[in-house]
Amino acid sequence: MKSIISGEEGAQLDRLDYARKTPESIERKIRSIMAENPGMTAEDAAKNIRDSVRYTAVLDEKNFSAQALSTHGALVKSGYQPVGTPSNYFAQNGKKVGYGGINAKYRDPKTGVDFELQFHTRDSLRIAELNHKEYEIVRVTKDPWVATRLTKVM
């Protein structure tokens, strides 16, 4: 992964300290998946988590699109399998509520483990980090008023 990202001029992996979700975050995600799918077991819900491992690629702002496409192509050529459709937003109650990067999911050909690769520019990552507290609240709140207010702040 690191060699693929660093192969792009001006690109780098960042936030490696956050590459794995915390056990608390995984438990919260399992509960959320089970709530959305009544009758689903915790084991089956855990199998649906696609971002317990995640990487952040910081790309050059002027070449962002080309570098993201090139990185995707290099991953596929190396045997990584895309999983699903990339997104550049998160949803609250089925509505797009904002995000600054692109999140793509892949399956590692050697381990079979799915992971998320977040594509950012330096500025979009800085903004995402500044808004992280608000993002965490919006992501889990059931109160539409709170979600709307915090989304406007972000």
Coordinates of N, CA and C in Angstrom, one line a residue:
M1 N 0.8 -1.2 0.0 CA 0.0 0.0 0.0 C 0.9 1.3 0.0
K2 N 1.8 1.3 0.9 CA 2.7 2.5 1.0 C 3.4 2.7 -0.3
S3 N 3.9 1.7 -0.9 CA 4.7 1.9 -2.2 C 3.8 2.4 -3.3
I4 N 2.5 2.0 -3.3 CA 1.6 2.4 -4.3 C 1.3 3.9 -4.1
I5 N 1.0 4.3 -2.9 CA 0.7 5.7 -2.6 C 1.9 6.6 -2.9
S6 N 3.1 6.2 -2.3 CA 4.3 7.0 -2.5 C 4.8 7.1 -3.9
G7 N 4.2 6.2 -4.8 CA 4.6 6.3 -6.2 C 4.0 7.5 -6.9
E8 N 3.0 8.1 -6.3 CA 2.4 9.3 -6.9 C 3.2 10.5 -6.3
E9 N 3.7 11.4 -7.2 CA 4.5 12.5 -6.8 C 3.7 13.4 -5.9
G10 N 4.2 13.7 -4.8 CA 3.6 14.6 -3.8 C 2.5 13.9 -2.9
A11 N 2.3 12.6 -3.1 CA 1.3 11.9 -2.4 C 2.0 11.2 -1.2
Q12 N 1.2 11.0 -0.1 CA 1.7 10.3 1.0 C 0.6 9.7 1.9
L13 N 1.0 8.6 2.6 CA 0.0 8.1 3.6 C 0.1 8.9 4.8
D14 N -1.0 9.1 5.4 CA -1.1 9.9 6.6 C -2.0 9.2 7.6
R15 N -1.9 9.6 8.9 CA -2.8 9.2 10.0 C -2.7 7.6 10.2
L16 N -1.5 7.1 10.0 CA -1.3 5.6 10.2 C -1.7 5.2 11.7
D17 N -1.6 6.1 12.6 CA -2.0 5.8 14.0 C -3.5 5.5 14.1
Y18 N -4.3 5.9 13.1 CA -5.7 5.7 13.1 C -6.1 4.6 12.1
A19 N -5.2 3.8 11.6 CA -5.5 2.8 10.5 C -6.5 1.8 11.0
R20 N -6.6 1.5 12.3 CA -7.5 0.5 12.8 C -8.5 1.1 13.7
K21 N -9.8 0.8 13.4 CA -10.9 1.2 14.3 C -10.6 0.7 15.7
T22 N -11.1 1.5 16.7 CA -11.0 1.1 18.1 C -12.0 0.0 18.3
P23 N -11.8 -0.8 19.3 CA -12.8 -1.8 19.7 C -14.2 -1.2 20.0
E24 N -14.2 0.0 20.6 CA -15.4 0.7 20.9 C -16.1 1.1 19.6
S25 N -15.4 1.6 18.7 CA -16.0 2.0 17.4 C -16.6 0.8 16.6
I26 N -15.9 -0.3 16.7 CA -16.4 -1.6 16.0 C -17.6 -2.0 16.7
E27 N -17.7 -2.0 18.0 CA -18.9 -2.4 18.8 C -20.0 -1.5 18.4
R28 N -19.8 -0.2 18.4 CA -20.9 0.7 18.0 C -21.4 0.5 16.6
K29 N -20.5 0.1 15.7 CA -20.9 -0.1 14.3 C -21.7 -1.4 14.2
I30 N -21.3 -2.4 15.0 CA -22.0 -3.7 15.0 C -23.4 -3.4 15.5
R31 N -23.6 -2.7 16.6 CA -24.9 -2.4 17.2 C -25.7 -1.6 16.1
S32 N -25.1 -0.7 15.4 CA -25.8 0.1 14.4 C -26.3 -0.8 13.3
I33 N -25.5 -1.7 12.8 CA -25.9 -2.6 11.7 C -27.0 -3.5 12.2
M34 N -26.9 -4.0 13.4 CA -28.0 -4.9 13.9 C -29.3 -4.1 14.1
A35 N -29.2 -2.8 14.5 CA -30.4 -2.0 14.6 C -31.1 -1.8 13.3
E36 N -30.3 -1.7 12.2 CA -30.8 -1.5 10.9 C -31.3 -2.8 10.3
N37 N -30.9 -3.9 10.8 CA -31.2 -5.2 10.3 C -31.7 -6.1 11.4
P38 N -33.0 -6.0 11.9 CA -33.5 -6.8 13.0 C -33.3 -8.3 12.7
G39 N -32.9 -9.0 13.7 CA -32.7 -10.4 13.6 C -31.3 -10.8 13.2
M40 N -30.5 -9.8 12.8 CA -29.1 -10.1 12.4 C -28.3 -10.4 13.6
T41 N -27.4 -11.4 13.5 CA -26.5 -11.7 14.7 C -25.3 -10.7 14.7
A42 N -24.7 -10.6 15.8 CA -23.5 -9.8 15.9 C -22.4 -10.3 15.0
E43 N -22.3 -11.6 14.9 CA -21.3 -12.1 14.0 C -21.5 -11.7 12.5
D44 N -22.8 -11.8 12.1 CA -23.1 -11.4 10.7 C -22.9 -9.9 10.5
A45 N -23.3 -9.1 11.5 CA -23.1 -7.7 11.5 C -21.6 -7.3 11.3
A46 N -20.7 -8.0 12.1 CA -19.3 -7.8 12.0 C -18.7 -8.1 10.6
K47 N -19.3 -9.1 10.0 CA -18.9 -9.4 8.6 C -19.2 -8.3 7.6
N48 N -20.1 -7.4 8.0 CA -20.5 -6.3 7.1 C -19.7 -5.0 7.3
I49 N -18.8 -5.1 8.3 CA -17.9 -3.9 8.5 C -16.8 -3.9 7.5
R50 N -16.8 -2.8 6.7 CA -15.8 -2.7 5.6 C -14.7 -1.7 5.8
D51 N -14.7 -1.1 7.0 CA -13.7 -0.1 7.3 C -13.0 -0.2 8.6
S52 N -12.9 -1.4 9.1 CA -12.2 -1.6 10.4 C -10.7 -1.3 10.2
V53 N -10.2 -1.4 9.0 CA -8.9 -1.0 8.6 C -9.1 0.1 7.6
R54 N -8.4 1.3 7.8 CA -8.6 2.4 6.9 C -7.2 3.1 6.8
Y55 N -7.0 3.6 5.6 CA -5.8 4.4 5.3 C -6.2 5.7 4.8
T56 N -5.3 6.7 4.9 CA -5.6 8.0 4.4 C -4.4 8.4 3.5
A57 N -4.8 8.6 2.2 CA -3.8 9.1 1.2 C -4.0 10.6 1.0
V58 N -3.0 11.4 1.2 CA -3.0 12.8 1.0 C -2.4 13.1 -0.4
L59 N -3.2 13.6 -1.3 CA -2.8 13.8 -2.6 C -2.6 15.3 -2.9
D60 N -1.9 15.6 -4.0 CA -1.7 16.9 -4.4 C -3.0 17.6 -4.9
E61 N -3.3 18.8 -4.4 CA -4.5 19.4 -4.8 C -4.7 19.6 -6.3
K62 N -3.6 20.0 -6.9 CA -3.7 20.3 -8.4 C -3.9 19.0 -9.2
N63 N -3.4 17.9 -8.7 CA -3.5 16.7 -9.4 C -4.4 15.6 -8.8
F64 N -5.3 16.1 -7.9 CA -6.1 15.2 -7.1 C -6.8 14.1 -7.9
S65 N -7.5 14.5 -8.8 CA -8.3 13.5 -9.6 C -7.4 12.5 -10.3
A66 N -6.4 13.0 -11.0 CA -5.5 12.1 -11.7 C -4.8 11.2 -10.8
Q67 N -4.4 11.7 -9.6 CA -3.7 10.8 -8.6 C -4.6 9.8 -8.0
A68 N -5.8 10.2 -7.7 CA -6.8 9.2 -7.2 C -7.1 8.1 -8.2
L69 N -7.3 8.5 -9.4 CA -7.5 7.5 -10.5 C -6.3 6.6 -10.7
S70 N -5.1 7.2 -10.7 CA -3.9 6.4 -10.9 C -3.7 5.5 -9.7
T71 N -3.9 5.9 -8.5 CA -3.8 5.1 -7.3 C -4.7 3.9 -7.3
H72 N -6.0 4.2 -7.7 CA -7.0 3.1 -7.9 C -6.5 2.1 -8.9
G73 N -6.0 2.6 -10.0 CA -5.5 1.7 -11.1 C -4.4 0.8 -10.6
A74 N -3.5 1.4 -9.8 CA -2.3 0.7 -9.3 C -2.7 -0.4 -8.3
L75 N -3.7 0.0 -7.5 CA -4.2 -1.0 -6.5 C -4.9 -2.2 -7.2
V76 N -5.7 -1.9 -8.2 CA -6.4 -3.0 -9.0 C -5.3 -3.8 -9.7
K77 N -4.4 -3.2 -10.3 CA -3.3 -3.9 -11.0 C -2.5 -4.8 -10.0
S78 N -2.4 -4.4 -8.8 CA -1.7 -5.2 -7.7 C -2.6 -6.3 -7.1
G79 N -3.8 -6.4 -7.6 CA -4.7 -7.5 -7.1 C -5.7 -7.1 -6.1
Y80 N -5.7 -5.8 -5.7 CA -6.7 -5.3 -4.7 C -8.1 -5.2 -5.5
Q81 N -9.1 -5.7 -4.8 CA -10.4 -5.7 -5.5 C -11.3 -4.6 -4.9
P82 N -11.8 -3.7 -5.8 CA -12.8 -2.7 -5.3 C -14.0 -3.4 -4.7
V83 N -14.5 -2.8 -3.6 CA -15.7 -3.3 -2.9 C -16.7 -2.1 -2.8
G84 N -17.8 -2.3 -3.6 CA -18.8 -1.2 -3.6 C -18.4 0.0 -4.4
T85 N -19.1 1.1 -4.2 CA -18.9 2.3 -4.9 C -18.3 3.4 -4.0
P86 N -17.2 4.1 -4.4 CA -16.7 5.1 -3.6 C -17.7 6.2 -3.2
S87 N -17.5 6.8 -2.1 CA -18.4 7.9 -1.6 C -17.6 9.1 -1.2
N88 N -18.2 10.2 -1.3 CA -17.5 11.4 -0.8 C -18.4 12.2 0.2
Y89 N -19.3 11.5 0.9 CA -20.2 12.1 1.8 C -20.5 11.0 2.9
F90 N -21.1 11.5 4.0 CA -21.7 10.5 4.9 C -23.2 10.9 4.9
A91 N -24.0 9.9 5.4 CA -25.5 10.1 5.4 C -26.0 10.1 6.8
Q92 N -27.0 10.9 6.9 CA -27.8 11.0 8.2 C -29.2 10.9 7.8
N93 N -29.9 9.8 8.3 CA -31.3 9.5 8.0 C -31.5 9.5 6.4
G94 N -30.5 8.9 5.7 CA -30.7 8.8 4.3 C -30.4 10.0 3.5
K95 N -29.9 11.1 4.1 CA -29.6 12.3 3.4 C -28.1 12.5 3.4
K96 N -27.6 13.1 2.3 CA -26.2 13.5 2.2 C -26.0 14.7 3.1
V97 N -25.0 14.6 4.0 CA -24.8 15.7 4.9 C -23.4 16.3 4.9
G98 N -22.5 15.8 4.0 CA -21.2 16.5 3.9 C -20.0 15.6 4.2
Y99 N -18.9 15.9 3.4 CA -17.6 15.3 3.6 C -16.7 15.8 2.6
G100 N -15.4 15.9 2.9 CA -14.5 16.5 1.9 C -13.6 15.6 1.2
G101 N -13.5 14.3 1.5 CA -12.6 13.4 0.8 C -13.4 12.4 0.0
I102 N -12.7 11.4 -0.5 CA -13.3 10.3 -1.2 C -13.0 9.0 -0.4
N103 N -13.9 8.2 -0.1 CA -13.7 7.0 0.6 C -14.0 5.8 -0.4
A104 N -12.9 5.0 -0.6 CA -13.1 3.8 -1.5 C -12.7 2.6 -0.7
K105 N -13.4 1.5 -1.0 CA -13.1 0.3 -0.2 C -12.6 -0.8 -1.1
Y106 N -11.6 -1.5 -0.6 CA -10.9 -2.6 -1.4 C -10.8 -3.8 -0.5
R107 N -10.6 -4.9 -1.2 CA -10.3 -6.2 -0.5 C -8.8 -6.6 -0.8
D108 N -8.1 -6.8 0.3 CA -6.7 -7.2 0.2 C -6.6 -8.7 -0.4
P109 N -5.9 -8.9 -1.5 CA -5.9 -10.2 -2.1 C -5.2 -11.3 -1.3
K110 N -4.3 -10.9 -0.4 CA -3.6 -11.8 0.4 C -4.3 -12.3 1.6
T111 N -5.0 -11.3 2.3 CA -5.7 -11.6 3.5 C -7.2 -11.8 3.4
G112 N -7.8 -11.2 2.3 CA -9.2 -11.2 2.2 C -9.9 -10.1 3.0
V113 N -9.1 -9.3 3.7 CA -9.6 -8.3 4.6 C -10.0 -7.1 3.8
D114 N -11.2 -6.5 4.0 CA -11.6 -5.3 3.4 C -11.0 -4.1 4.2
F115 N -10.7 -3.1 3.4 CA -10.2 -1.9 4.1 C -10.7 -0.6 3.3
E116 N -10.7 0.5 4.0 CA -11.1 1.7 3.3 C -9.8 2.6 3.1
L117 N -9.8 3.2 1.9 CA -8.8 4.2 1.6 C -9.4 5.5 1.4
Q118 N -9.1 6.5 2.2 CA -9.6 7.8 2.2 C -8.7 8.7 1.3
F119 N -9.2 9.3 0.3 CA -8.3 10.2 -0.5 C -8.7 11.6 -0.1
H120 N -7.6 12.4 0.3 CA -7.8 13.7 0.7 C -6.7 14.6 0.1
T121 N -6.9 15.9 0.1 CA -5.9 16.9 -0.1 C -5.4 17.3 1.3
R122 N -4.3 18.0 1.4 CA -3.9 18.5 2.8 C -5.0 19.3 3.4
D123 N -5.6 20.2 2.6 CA -6.7 21.1 3.2 C -8.0 20.3 3.6
S124 N -8.4 19.3 2.7 CA -9.6 18.6 3.1 C -9.4 17.7 4.3
L125 N -8.2 17.2 4.5 CA -7.9 16.4 5.7 C -7.9 17.3 6.9
R126 N -7.3 18.5 6.8 CA -7.3 19.5 7.9 C -8.7 19.8 8.3
I127 N -9.6 20.1 7.3 CA -11.0 20.5 7.6 C -11.7 19.3 8.3
A128 N -11.5 18.1 7.7 CA -12.1 16.9 8.3 C -11.7 16.7 9.8
E129 N -10.4 16.9 10.1 CA -9.9 16.8 11.4 C -10.5 17.9 12.3
L130 N -10.7 19.1 11.8 CA -11.3 20.2 12.6 C -12.7 19.9 12.9
N131 N -13.4 19.2 12.0 CA -14.9 19.0 12.2 C -15.1 17.6 12.8
H132 N -14.1 16.9 13.2 CA -14.3 15.5 13.6 C -15.3 15.3 14.8
K133 N -15.2 16.2 15.8 CA -16.1 16.1 16.9 C -17.6 16.2 16.5
E134 N -17.8 17.2 15.6 CA -19.2 17.4 15.1 C -19.6 16.3 14.3
Y135 N -18.7 15.8 13.4 CA -19.0 14.6 12.6 C -19.5 13.4 13.4
E136 N -18.7 13.2 14.5 CA -19.1 12.0 15.4 C -20.5 12.2 16.0
I137 N -20.8 13.4 16.3 CA -22.2 13.6 16.9 C -23.2 13.4 15.8
V138 N -23.0 14.1 14.7 CA -24.0 14.0 13.6 C -24.2 12.5 13.1
R139 N -23.1 11.7 13.1 CA -23.2 10.4 12.7 C -24.1 9.5 13.6
V140 N -24.2 9.8 14.8 CA -24.9 8.9 15.7 C -26.2 9.5 16.3
T141 N -26.4 10.8 16.1 CA -27.6 11.5 16.7 C -28.9 11.0 16.0
K142 N -29.9 10.9 16.8 CA -31.3 10.6 16.3 C -32.1 11.9 16.2
D143 N -31.5 13.0 16.6 CA -32.2 14.3 16.6 C -31.9 15.1 15.3
P144 N -32.9 15.2 14.4 CA -32.6 15.9 13.2 C -32.2 17.4 13.4
W145 N -32.7 18.0 14.4 CA -32.3 19.4 14.7 C -30.8 19.5 15.0
V146 N -30.3 18.6 15.8 CA -28.9 18.6 16.1 C -28.1 18.3 14.9
A147 N -28.5 17.3 14.1 CA -27.8 17.0 12.9 C -27.7 18.2 11.9
T148 N -28.9 18.8 11.7 CA -28.9 20.0 10.8 C -28.0 21.1 11.3
R149 N -28.1 21.4 12.6 CA -27.3 22.5 13.1 C -25.8 22.2 13.0
L150 N -25.4 21.0 13.4 CA -23.9 20.7 13.3 C -23.5 20.6 11.8
T151 N -24.3 20.1 11.0 CA -23.9 20.0 9.6 C -23.7 21.4 9.0
K152 N -24.5 22.4 9.4 CA -24.3 23.8 8.9 C -23.0 24.3 9.4
V153 N -22.6 23.9 10.6 CA -21.3 24.4 11.2 C -20.1 23.8 10.5
M154 N -20.3 22.5 10.1 CA -19.2 21.8 9.4 C -19.0 22.4 8.0

